[in-house]
Coordinates of C-alpha atoms in Angstrom, one line a residue:
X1 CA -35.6 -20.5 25.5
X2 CA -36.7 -18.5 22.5
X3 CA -35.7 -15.9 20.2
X4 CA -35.5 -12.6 22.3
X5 CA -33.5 -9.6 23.7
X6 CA -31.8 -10.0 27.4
X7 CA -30.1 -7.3 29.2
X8 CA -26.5 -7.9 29.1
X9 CA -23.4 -6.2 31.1
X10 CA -23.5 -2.5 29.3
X11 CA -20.6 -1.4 26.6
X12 CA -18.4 1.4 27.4
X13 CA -17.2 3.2 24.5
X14 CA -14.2 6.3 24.4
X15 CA -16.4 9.2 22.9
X16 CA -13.2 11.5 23.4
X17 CA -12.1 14.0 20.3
X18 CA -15.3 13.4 18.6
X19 CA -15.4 16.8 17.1
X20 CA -12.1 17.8 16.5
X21 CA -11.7 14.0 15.1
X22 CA -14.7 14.7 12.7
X23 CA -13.7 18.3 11.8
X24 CA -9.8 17.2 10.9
X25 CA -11.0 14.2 9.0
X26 CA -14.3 14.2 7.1
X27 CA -15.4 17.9 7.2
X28 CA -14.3 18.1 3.6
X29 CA -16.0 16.8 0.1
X30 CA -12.2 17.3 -1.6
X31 CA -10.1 14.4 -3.1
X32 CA -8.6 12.5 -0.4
X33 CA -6.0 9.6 -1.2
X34 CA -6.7 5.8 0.3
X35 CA -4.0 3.8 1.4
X36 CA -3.7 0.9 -1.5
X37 CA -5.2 -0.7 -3.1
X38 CA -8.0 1.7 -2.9
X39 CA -6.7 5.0 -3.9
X40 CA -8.0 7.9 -6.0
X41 CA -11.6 8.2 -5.2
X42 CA -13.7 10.1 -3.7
X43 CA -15.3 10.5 0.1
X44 CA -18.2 12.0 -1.8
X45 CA -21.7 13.7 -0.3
X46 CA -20.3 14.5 3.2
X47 CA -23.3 15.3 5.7
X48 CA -22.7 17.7 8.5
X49 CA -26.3 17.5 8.7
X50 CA -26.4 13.9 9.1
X51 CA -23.5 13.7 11.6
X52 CA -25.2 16.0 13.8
X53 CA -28.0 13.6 14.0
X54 CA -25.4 11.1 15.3
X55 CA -24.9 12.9 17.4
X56 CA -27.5 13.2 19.5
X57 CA -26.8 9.7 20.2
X58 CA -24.5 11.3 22.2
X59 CA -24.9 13.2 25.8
X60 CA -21.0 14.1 26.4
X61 CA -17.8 13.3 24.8
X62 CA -16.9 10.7 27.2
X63 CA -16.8 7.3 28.6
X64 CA -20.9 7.0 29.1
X65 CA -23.2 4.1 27.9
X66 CA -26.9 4.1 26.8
X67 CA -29.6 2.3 27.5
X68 CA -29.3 0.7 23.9
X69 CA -26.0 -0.8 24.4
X70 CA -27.3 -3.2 27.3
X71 CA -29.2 -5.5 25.8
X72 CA -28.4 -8.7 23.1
X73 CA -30.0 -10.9 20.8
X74 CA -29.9 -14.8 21.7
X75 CA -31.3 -17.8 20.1
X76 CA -32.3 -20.9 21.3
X77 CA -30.3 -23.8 22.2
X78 CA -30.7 -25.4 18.7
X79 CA -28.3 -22.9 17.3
X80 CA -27.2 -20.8 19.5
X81 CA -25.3 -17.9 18.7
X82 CA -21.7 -16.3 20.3
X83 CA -20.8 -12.9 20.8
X84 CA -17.9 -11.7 17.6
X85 CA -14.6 -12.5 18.3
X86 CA -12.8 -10.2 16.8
X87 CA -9.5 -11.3 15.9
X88 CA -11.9 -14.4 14.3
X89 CA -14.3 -12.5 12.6
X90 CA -10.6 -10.6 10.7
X91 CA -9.9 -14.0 9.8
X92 CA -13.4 -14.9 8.4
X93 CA -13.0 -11.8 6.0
X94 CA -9.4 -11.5 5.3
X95 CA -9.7 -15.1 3.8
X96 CA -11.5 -13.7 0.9
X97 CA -10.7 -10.3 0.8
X98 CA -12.7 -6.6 0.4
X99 CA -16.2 -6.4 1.8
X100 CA -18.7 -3.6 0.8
X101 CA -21.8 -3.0 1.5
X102 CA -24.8 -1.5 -0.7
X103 CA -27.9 0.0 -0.1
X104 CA -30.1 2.5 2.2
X105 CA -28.7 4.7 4.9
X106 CA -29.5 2.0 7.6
X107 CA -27.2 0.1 5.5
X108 CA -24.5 2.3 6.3
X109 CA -24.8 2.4 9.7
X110 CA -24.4 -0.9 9.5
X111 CA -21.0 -0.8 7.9
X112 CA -19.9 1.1 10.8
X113 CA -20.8 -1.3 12.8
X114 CA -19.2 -4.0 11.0
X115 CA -16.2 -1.6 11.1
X116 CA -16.5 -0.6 15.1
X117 CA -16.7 -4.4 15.5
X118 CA -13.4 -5.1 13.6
X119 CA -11.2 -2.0 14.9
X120 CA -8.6 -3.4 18.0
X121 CA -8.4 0.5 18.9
X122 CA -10.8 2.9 18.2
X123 CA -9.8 6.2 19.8
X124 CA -6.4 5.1 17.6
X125 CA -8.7 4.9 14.2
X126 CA -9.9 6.9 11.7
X127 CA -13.3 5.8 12.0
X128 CA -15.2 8.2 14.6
X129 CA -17.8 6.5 16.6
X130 CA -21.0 7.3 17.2
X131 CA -20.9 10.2 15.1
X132 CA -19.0 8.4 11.3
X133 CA -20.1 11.4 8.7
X134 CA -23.0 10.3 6.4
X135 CA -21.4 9.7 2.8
X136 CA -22.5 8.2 -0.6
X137 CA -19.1 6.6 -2.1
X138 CA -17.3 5.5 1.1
X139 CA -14.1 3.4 0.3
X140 CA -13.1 2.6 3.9
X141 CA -9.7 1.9 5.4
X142 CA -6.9 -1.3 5.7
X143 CA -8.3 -3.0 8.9
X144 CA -7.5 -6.1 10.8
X145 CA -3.6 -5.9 10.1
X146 CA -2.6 -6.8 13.3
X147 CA -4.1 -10.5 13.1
X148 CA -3.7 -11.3 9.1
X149 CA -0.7 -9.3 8.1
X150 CA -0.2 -5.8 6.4
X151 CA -0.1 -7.1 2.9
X152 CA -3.7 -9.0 4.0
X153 CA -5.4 -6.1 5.1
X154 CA -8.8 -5.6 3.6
X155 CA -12.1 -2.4 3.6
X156 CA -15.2 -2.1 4.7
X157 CA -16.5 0.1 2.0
X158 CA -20.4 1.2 1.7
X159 CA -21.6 2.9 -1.4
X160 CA -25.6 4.2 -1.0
X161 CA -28.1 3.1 -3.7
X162 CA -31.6 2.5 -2.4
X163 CA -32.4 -0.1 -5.0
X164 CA -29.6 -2.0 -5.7
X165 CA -29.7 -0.4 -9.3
X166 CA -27.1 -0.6 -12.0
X167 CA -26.6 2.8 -12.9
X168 CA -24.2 4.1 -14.1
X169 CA -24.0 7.7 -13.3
X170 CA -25.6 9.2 -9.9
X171 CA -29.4 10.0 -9.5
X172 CA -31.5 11.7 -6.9
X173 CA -35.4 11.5 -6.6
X174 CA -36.5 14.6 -4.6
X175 CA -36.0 13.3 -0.4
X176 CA -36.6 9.6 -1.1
X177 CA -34.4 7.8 -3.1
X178 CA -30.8 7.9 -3.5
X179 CA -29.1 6.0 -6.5
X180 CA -25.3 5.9 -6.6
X181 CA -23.1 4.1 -9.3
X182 CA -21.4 0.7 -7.4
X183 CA -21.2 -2.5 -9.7
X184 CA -18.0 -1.0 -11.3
X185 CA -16.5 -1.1 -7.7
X186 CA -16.9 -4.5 -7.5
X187 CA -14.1 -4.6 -10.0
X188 CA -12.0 -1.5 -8.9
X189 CA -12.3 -2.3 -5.2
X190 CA -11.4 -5.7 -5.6
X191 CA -14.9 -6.9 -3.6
X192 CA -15.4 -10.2 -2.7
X193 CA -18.2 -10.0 -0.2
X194 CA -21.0 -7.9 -0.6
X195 CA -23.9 -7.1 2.2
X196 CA -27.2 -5.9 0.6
X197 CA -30.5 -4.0 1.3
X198 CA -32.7 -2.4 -0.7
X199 CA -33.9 0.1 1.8
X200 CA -36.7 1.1 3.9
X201 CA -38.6 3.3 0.7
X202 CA -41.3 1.5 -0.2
X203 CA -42.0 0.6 -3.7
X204 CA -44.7 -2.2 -4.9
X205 CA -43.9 -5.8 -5.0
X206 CA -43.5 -6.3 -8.1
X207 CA -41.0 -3.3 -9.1
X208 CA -39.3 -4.5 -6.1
X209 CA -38.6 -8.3 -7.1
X210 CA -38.5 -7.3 -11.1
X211 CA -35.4 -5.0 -10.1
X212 CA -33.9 -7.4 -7.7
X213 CA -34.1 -10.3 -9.9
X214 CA -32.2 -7.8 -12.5
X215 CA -29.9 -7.1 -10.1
X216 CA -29.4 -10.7 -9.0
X217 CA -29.0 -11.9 -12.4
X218 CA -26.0 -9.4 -13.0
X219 CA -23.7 -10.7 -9.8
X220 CA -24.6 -14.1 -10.7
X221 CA -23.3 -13.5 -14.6
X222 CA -20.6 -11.1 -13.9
X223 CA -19.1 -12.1 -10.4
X224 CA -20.4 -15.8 -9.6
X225 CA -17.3 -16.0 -7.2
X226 CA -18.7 -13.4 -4.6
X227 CA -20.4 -14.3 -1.4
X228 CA -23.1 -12.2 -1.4
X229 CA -25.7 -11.4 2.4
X230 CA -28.8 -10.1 1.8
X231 CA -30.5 -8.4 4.7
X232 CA -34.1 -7.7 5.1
X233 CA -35.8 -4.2 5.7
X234 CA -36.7 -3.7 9.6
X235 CA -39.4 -1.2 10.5
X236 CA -39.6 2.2 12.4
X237 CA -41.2 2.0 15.3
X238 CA -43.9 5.1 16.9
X239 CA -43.0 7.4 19.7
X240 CA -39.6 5.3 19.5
X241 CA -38.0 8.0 22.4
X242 CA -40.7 6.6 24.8
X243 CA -38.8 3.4 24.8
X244 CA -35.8 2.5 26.8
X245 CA -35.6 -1.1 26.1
X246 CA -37.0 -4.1 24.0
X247 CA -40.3 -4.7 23.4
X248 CA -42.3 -7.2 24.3
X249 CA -43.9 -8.0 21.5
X250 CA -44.3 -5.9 17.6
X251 CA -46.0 -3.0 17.5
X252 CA -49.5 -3.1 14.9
X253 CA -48.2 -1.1 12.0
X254 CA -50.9 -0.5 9.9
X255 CA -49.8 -1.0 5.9
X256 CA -52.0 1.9 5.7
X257 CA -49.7 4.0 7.4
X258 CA -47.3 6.8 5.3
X259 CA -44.1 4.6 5.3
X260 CA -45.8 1.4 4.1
X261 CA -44.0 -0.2 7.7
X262 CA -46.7 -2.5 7.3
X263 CA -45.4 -4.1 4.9
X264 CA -42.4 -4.6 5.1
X265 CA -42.7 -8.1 6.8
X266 CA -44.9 -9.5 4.0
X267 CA -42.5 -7.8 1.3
X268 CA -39.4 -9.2 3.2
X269 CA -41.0 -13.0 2.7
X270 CA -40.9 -12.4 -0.9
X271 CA -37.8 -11.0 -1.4
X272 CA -36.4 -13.8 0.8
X273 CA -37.6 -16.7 -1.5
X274 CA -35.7 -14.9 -3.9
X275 CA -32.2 -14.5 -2.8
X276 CA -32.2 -18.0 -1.9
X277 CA -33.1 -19.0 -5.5
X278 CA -29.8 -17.1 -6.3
X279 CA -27.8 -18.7 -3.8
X280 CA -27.4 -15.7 -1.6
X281 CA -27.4 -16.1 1.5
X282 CA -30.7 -14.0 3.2
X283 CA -29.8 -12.1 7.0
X284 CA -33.2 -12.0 8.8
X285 CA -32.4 -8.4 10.4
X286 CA -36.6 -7.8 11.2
X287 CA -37.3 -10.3 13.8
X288 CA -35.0 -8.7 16.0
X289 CA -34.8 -4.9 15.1
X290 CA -39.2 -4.9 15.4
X291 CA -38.5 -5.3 18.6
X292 CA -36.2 -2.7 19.1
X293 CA -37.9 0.8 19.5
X294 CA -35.4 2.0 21.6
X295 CA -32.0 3.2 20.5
X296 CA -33.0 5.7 17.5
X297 CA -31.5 8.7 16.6
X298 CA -33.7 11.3 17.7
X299 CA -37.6 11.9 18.2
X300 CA -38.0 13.0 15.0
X301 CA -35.9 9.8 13.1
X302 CA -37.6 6.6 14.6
X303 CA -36.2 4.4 11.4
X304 CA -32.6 5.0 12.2
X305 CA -30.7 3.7 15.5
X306 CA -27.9 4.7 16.7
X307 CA -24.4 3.4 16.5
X308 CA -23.5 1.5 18.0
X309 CA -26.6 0.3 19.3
X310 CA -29.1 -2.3 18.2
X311 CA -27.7 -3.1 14.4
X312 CA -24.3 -4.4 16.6
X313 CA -26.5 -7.6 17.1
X314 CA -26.8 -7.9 13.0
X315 CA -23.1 -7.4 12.9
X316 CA -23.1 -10.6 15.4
X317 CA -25.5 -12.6 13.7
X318 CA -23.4 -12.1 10.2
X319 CA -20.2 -13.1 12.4
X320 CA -22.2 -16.4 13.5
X321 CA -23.2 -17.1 9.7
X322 CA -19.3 -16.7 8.9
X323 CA -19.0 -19.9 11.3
X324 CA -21.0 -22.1 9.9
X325 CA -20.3 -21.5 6.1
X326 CA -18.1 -24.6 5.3
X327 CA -15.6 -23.2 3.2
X328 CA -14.8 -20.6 6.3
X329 CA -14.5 -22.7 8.8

């Protein structure tokens, strides 16, 4: 058996209240307090523009599944990998505490699907699938009380910064790249697990190691104690809505191409051989997302997926790293 995508039985999900949910919640870019020990900041940035592209992932507010929920990522029999167990995967985090995760917007979508796959309820929760509003300084919410405790509750957060960089007051480059303060959260949040990307906008190699390694070089000096993922840039795929399944193989992206999708799996290599001379652990999110240009947002967004959808099988393969890491098992 190889590495590859097979159809599994589909995931239902409750799509109920999905508006008025969104509307009551997150239609707002005020103050809102966080339950402790997160409190005071901001859910800054809210994207009603962004949500609505979430929800075209959507056909009706109800129990429905698409054709991107069907299918999973296996391994072979070498190291073979389970599907998250839940109350598990709580206990995996909760050990160590906060978790946030920095980078691109794909990045965020992937903290909602850590999130989706950590929620015992979700039509209980605040967190509103399928459609979670696009923000830039997202504290998250106590989850996973009901296995560790209430006093051992921990976030999810996301903050957005493209390239990982140390700022230390908010920047904006035109459409492309997105640069919001985050290394003082590591302190204020109480982090101790941080997932990382850099994003999909393509810079050259070596801005794009130089910055890391500057980046790198802080956690290790300022935070050695934090277990720190690294996951690699997938591609978009062409005339992604054409596709209602896996591929069979990668599609030829030229590096010629206005995205630079090209290069990502050459850039990808390098980066890798550098968060492992950190220590960091590097999450190999490509091999399986090339292959995955179904489940996107919308004709015109072939980068994006949606949620949940394909980046639920990144969520799975972080949950089988957290089993094999000696001091959590």
């Amino acid at each position: 058996m190889t590495l590859c995508w097979v159809l599994t039985k589909p995931r239902p999900f409750d799509m109920a209240n999905l508006l008025s949910s969104f509307n009551v919640l997150f239609n707002t870019t005020e103050q809102q307090q966080m339950p402790a020990p997160i409190s005071g900041t901001n859910i800054t940035g809210t994207s009603v523009i962004g949500f609505h592209d979430y929800l075209r992932c959507m056909r009706k507010p109800k129990l429905q599944v698409r054709e991107g929920l069907k299918w999973a990522w296996r391994t072979n029999e070498t190291c073979p990998t389970q599907p998250v167990n839940r109350d598990e995967f709580c206990k995996f985090i909760g050990r160590r505490g906060n978790l946030m995760v920095v980078g691109d917007s794909i990045n965020h979508g992937l903290q909602w699907s850590i999130v989706n796959s950590l929620i015992k309820d979700p039509a209980a929760q605040v967190v509103v699938k399928d459609g979670y509003p696009v923000c830039n300084t997202c504290p998250g919410f106590r989850i996973c009380g009901d296995v560790l405790g209430k006093d051992q509750e921990f976030n999810v957060a996301f903050i957005r910064n493209d390239r990982l960089s140390a700022v230390d007051r908010s920047r904006h480059e035109g459409g492309n790249f997105f640069e919001w303060p985050w290394t003082d959260y590591i302190e204020k949040w109480k982090v101790k697990i941080l997932v990382l990307n850099r994003g999909a906008h393509y810079e050259a190699d070596d801005i794009v190691l130089n910055a890391l390694n500057s980046t790198f070089s802080f956690i290790k000096e300022r935070h050695p104690e934090l277990l720190v993922f690294f996951r690699d840039t997938p591609p978009g795929h062409l005339n992604c809505m054409k596709h209602n399944g896996p591929l069979e193989k990668r599609q030829n992206l030229s590096s010629a191409d206005v995205y630079n999708w090209g290069d990502f799996q050459r850039q990808n290599h390098l980066v890798k051989g550098l968060v492992e001379k950190f220590g960091f652990i590097f999450v190999d999110a490509y091999a399986m997302l090339s292959l995955r240009a179904d489940g996107h947002v919308h004709e015109n967004d072939c980068l994006h997926y949606c949620v949940p959808g394909p980046l639920d099988s990144v969520v799975e393969l972080l949950y089988n790293i957290f089993k094999i890491i000696p001091r959590f098992s």
